[in-house]
PDB file of C-alpha atoms in Angstrom:
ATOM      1  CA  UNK A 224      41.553 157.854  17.531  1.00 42.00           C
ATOM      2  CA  UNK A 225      44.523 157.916  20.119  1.00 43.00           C
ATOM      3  CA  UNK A 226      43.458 158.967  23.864  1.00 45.00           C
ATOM      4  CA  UNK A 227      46.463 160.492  25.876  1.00 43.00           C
ATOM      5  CA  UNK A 228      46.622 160.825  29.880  1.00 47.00           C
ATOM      6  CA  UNK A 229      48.225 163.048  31.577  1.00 48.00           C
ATOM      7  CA  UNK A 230      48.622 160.435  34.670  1.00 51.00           C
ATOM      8  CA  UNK A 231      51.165 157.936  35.287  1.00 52.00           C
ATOM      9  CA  UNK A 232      50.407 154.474  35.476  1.00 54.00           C
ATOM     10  CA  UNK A 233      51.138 152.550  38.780  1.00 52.00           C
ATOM     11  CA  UNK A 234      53.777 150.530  37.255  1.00 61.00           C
ATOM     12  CA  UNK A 235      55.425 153.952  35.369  1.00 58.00           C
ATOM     13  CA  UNK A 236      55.776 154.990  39.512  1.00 53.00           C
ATOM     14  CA  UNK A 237      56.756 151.864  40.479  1.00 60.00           C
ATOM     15  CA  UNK A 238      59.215 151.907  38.190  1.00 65.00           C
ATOM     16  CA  UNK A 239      60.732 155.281  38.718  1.00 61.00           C
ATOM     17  CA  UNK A 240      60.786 154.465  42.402  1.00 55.00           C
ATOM     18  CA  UNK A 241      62.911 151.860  41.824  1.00 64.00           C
ATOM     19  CA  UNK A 242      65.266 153.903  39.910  1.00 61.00           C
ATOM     20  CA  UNK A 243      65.291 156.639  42.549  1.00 58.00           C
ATOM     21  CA  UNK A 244      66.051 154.083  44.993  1.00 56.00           C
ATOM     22  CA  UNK A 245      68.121 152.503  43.370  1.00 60.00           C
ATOM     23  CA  UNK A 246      70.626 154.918  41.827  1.00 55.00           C
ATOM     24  CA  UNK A 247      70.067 158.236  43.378  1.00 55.00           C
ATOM     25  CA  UNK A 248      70.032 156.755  46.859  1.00 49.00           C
ATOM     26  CA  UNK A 249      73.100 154.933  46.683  1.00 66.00           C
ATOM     27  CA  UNK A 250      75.717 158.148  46.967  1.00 66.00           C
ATOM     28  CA  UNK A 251      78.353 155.741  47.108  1.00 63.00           C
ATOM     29  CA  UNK A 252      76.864 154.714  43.837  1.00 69.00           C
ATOM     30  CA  UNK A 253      76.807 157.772  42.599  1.00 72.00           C
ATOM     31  CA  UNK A 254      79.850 159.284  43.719  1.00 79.00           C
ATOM     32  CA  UNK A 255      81.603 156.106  41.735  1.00 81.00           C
ATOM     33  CA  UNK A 256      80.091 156.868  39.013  1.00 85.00           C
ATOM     34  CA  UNK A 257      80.777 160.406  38.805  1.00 88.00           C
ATOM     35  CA  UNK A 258      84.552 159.548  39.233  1.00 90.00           C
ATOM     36  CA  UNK A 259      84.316 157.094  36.470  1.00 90.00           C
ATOM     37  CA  UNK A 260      82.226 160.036  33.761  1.00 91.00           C
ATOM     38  CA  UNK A 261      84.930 162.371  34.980  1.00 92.00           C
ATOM     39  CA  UNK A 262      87.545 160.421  34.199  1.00 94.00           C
ATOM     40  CA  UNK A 263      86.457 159.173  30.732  1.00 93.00           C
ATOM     41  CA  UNK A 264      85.478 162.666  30.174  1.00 94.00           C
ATOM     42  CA  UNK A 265      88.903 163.476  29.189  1.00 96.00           C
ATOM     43  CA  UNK A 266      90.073 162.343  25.548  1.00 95.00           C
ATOM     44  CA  UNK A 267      94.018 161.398  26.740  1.00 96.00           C
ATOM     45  CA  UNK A 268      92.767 158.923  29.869  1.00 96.00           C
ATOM     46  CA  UNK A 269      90.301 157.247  27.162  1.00 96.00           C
ATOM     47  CA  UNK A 270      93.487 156.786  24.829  1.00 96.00           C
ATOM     48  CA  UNK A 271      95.350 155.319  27.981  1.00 95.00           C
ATOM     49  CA  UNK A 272      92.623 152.930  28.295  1.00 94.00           C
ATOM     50  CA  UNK A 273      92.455 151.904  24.837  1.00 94.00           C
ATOM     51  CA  UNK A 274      95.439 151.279  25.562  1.00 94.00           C
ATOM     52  CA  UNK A 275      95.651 148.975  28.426  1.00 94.00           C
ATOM     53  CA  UNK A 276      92.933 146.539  26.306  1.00 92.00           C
ATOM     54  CA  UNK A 277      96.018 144.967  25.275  1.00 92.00           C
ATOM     55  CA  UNK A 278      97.700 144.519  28.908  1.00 93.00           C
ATOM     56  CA  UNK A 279      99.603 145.505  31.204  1.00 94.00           C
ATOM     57  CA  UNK A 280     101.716 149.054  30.126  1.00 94.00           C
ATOM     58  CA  UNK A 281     104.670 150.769  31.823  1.00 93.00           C
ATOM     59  CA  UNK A 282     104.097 154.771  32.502  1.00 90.00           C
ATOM     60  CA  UNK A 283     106.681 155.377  30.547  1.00 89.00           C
ATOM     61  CA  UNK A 284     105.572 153.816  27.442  1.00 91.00           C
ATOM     62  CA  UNK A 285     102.322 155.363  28.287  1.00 90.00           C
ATOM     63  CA  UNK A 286     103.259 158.592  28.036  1.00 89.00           C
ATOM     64  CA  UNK A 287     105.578 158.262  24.784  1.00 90.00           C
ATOM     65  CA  UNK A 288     102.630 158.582  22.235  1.00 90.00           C
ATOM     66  CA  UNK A 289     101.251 162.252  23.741  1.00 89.00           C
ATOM     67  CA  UNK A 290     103.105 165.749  23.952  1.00 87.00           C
ATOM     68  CA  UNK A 291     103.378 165.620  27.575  1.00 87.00           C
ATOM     69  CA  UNK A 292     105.731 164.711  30.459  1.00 87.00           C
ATOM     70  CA  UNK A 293     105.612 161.639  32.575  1.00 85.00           C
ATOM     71  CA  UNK A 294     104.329 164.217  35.382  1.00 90.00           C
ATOM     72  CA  UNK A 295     101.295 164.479  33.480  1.00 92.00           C
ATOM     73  CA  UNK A 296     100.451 161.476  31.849  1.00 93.00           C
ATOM     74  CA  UNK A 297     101.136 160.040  36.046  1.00 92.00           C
ATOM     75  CA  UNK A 298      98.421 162.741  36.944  1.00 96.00           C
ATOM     76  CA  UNK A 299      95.543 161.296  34.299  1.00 96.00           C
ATOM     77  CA  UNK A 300      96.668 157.782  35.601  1.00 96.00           C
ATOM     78  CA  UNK A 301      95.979 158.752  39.299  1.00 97.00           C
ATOM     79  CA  UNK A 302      92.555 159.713  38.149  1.00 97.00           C
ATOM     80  CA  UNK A 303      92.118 156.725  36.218  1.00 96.00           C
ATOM     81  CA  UNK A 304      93.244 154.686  39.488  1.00 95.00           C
ATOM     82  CA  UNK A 305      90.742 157.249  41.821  1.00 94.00           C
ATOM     83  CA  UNK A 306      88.186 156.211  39.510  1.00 92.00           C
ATOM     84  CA  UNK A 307      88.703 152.425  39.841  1.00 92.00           C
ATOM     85  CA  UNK A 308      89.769 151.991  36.257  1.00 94.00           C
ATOM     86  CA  UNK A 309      93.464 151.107  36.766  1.00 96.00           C
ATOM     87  CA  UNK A 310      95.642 149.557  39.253  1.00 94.00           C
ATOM     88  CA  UNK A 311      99.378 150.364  39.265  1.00 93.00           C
ATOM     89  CA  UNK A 312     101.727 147.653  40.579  1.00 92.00           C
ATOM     90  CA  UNK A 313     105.528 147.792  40.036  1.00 92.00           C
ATOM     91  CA  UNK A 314     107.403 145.244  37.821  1.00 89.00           C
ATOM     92  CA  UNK A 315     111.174 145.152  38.727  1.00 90.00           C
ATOM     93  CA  UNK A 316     111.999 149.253  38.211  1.00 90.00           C
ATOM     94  CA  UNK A 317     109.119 149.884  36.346  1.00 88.00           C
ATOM     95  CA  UNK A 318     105.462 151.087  37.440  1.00 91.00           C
ATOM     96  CA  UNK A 319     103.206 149.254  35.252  1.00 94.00           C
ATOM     97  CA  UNK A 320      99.660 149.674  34.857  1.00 95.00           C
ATOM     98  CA  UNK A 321      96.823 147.414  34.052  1.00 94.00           C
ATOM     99  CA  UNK A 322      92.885 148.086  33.633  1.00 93.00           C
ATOM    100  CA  UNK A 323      90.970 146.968  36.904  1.00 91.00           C
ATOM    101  CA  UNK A 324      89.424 143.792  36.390  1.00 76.00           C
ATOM    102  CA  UNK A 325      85.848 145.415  37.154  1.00 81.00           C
ATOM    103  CA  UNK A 326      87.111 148.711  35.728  1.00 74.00           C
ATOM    104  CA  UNK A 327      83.417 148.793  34.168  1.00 78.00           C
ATOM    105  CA  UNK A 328      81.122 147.378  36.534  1.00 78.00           C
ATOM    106  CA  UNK A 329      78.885 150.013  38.429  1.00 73.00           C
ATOM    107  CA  UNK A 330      78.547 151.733  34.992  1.00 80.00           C
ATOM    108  CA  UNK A 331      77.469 149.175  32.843  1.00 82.00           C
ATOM    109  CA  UNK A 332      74.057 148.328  34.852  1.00 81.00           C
ATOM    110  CA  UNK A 333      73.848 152.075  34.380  1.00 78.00           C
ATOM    111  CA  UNK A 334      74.316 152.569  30.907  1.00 82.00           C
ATOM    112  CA  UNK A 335      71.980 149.364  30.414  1.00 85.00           C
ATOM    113  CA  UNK A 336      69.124 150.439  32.180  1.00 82.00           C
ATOM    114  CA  UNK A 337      69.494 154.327  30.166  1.00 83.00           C
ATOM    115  CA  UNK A 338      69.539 152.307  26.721  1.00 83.00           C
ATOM    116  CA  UNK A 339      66.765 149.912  28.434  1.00 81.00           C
ATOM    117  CA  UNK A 340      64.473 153.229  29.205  1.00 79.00           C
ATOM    118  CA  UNK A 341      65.397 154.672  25.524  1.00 78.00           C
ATOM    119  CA  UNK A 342      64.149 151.357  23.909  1.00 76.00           C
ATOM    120  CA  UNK A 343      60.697 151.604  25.365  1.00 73.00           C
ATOM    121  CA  UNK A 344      60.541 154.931  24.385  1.00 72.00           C
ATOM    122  CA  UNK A 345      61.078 153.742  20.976  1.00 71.00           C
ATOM    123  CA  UNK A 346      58.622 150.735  21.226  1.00 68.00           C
ATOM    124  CA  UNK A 347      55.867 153.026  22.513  1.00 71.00           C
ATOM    125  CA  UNK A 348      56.246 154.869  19.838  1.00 71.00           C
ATOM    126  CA  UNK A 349      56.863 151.996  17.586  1.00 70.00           C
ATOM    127  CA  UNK A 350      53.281 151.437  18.827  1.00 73.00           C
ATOM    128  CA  UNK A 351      51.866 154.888  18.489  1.00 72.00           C
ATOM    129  CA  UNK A 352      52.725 155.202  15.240  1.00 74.00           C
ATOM    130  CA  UNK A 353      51.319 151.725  14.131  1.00 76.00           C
ATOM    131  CA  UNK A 354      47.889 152.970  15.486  1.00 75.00           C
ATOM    132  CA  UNK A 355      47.916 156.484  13.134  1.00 76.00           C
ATOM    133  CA  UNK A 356      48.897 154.422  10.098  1.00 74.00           C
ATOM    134  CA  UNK A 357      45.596 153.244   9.074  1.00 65.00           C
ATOM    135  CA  UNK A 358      44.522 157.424   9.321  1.00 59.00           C
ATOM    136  CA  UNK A 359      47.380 158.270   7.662  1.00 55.00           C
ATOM    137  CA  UNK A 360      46.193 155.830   4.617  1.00 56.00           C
ATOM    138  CA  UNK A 361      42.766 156.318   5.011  1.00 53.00           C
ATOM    139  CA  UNK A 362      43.353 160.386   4.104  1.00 54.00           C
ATOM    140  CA  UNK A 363      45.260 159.535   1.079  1.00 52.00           C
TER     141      UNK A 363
END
């Protein structure tokens, strides 16, 4: 038989300390990372990214694959560059753009320790489930 408690384990607050204190006490932290989920929140800026993977692109050929003006497609690239996903730079006449080198890296840790909480959700009940198997036979 399987005993549940209702408490948390020291280590289960330890751990969610840490978190606290380390995410949701950083605002800069979070204020980055809110730019970045707002700006890949939008379907045409994730395209422009895509995009960029293969180096450095001028606006202009940028905006040539979507149904809007240059106007435009330069506002979603100012977000992408607020967001500290792109960098601009000019290249004779033309403004080029390039993906930041470390367009990425305050949201990867994040995204890491989301899929790292989701896996031990999984394991405990990996383990959970292990433990009601022999019931589960035994009333067959």
């Amino acid at each position: 038989m399987l005993a549940f408690t209702g408490g948390n384990s020291p280590s289960m607050v330890d751990s969610r300390l840490h978190i606290y204190n380390n995410i949701v006490m950083d605002k800069s932290t979070n204020q980055n990372l809110d730019k970045v989920f707002s700006a890949l929140s939008d379907s045409t800026r994730r395209a422009i990214l895509m995009k960029l993977t293969n180096g450095d692109v001028g606006v202009m050929d940028l905006a040539a694959p979507f149904d809007m003006s240059q106007p435009a497609i330069s506002r979603h690239i100012k977000v992408l560059e607020t967001a500290g996903l792109v960098t601009r730079h000019r290249q004779g006449t033309h403004r080029m753009c390039r993906l930041a080198p470390d367009a990425l890296g305050e949201i990867e840790p994040w995204l890491s320790m989301i899929a790292d909480r989701y896996r031990n959700k999984y394991d405990r009940l990996d383990v959970v489930l292990e433990a009601m198997t022999p019931t589960i036979q035994g009333d067959e």
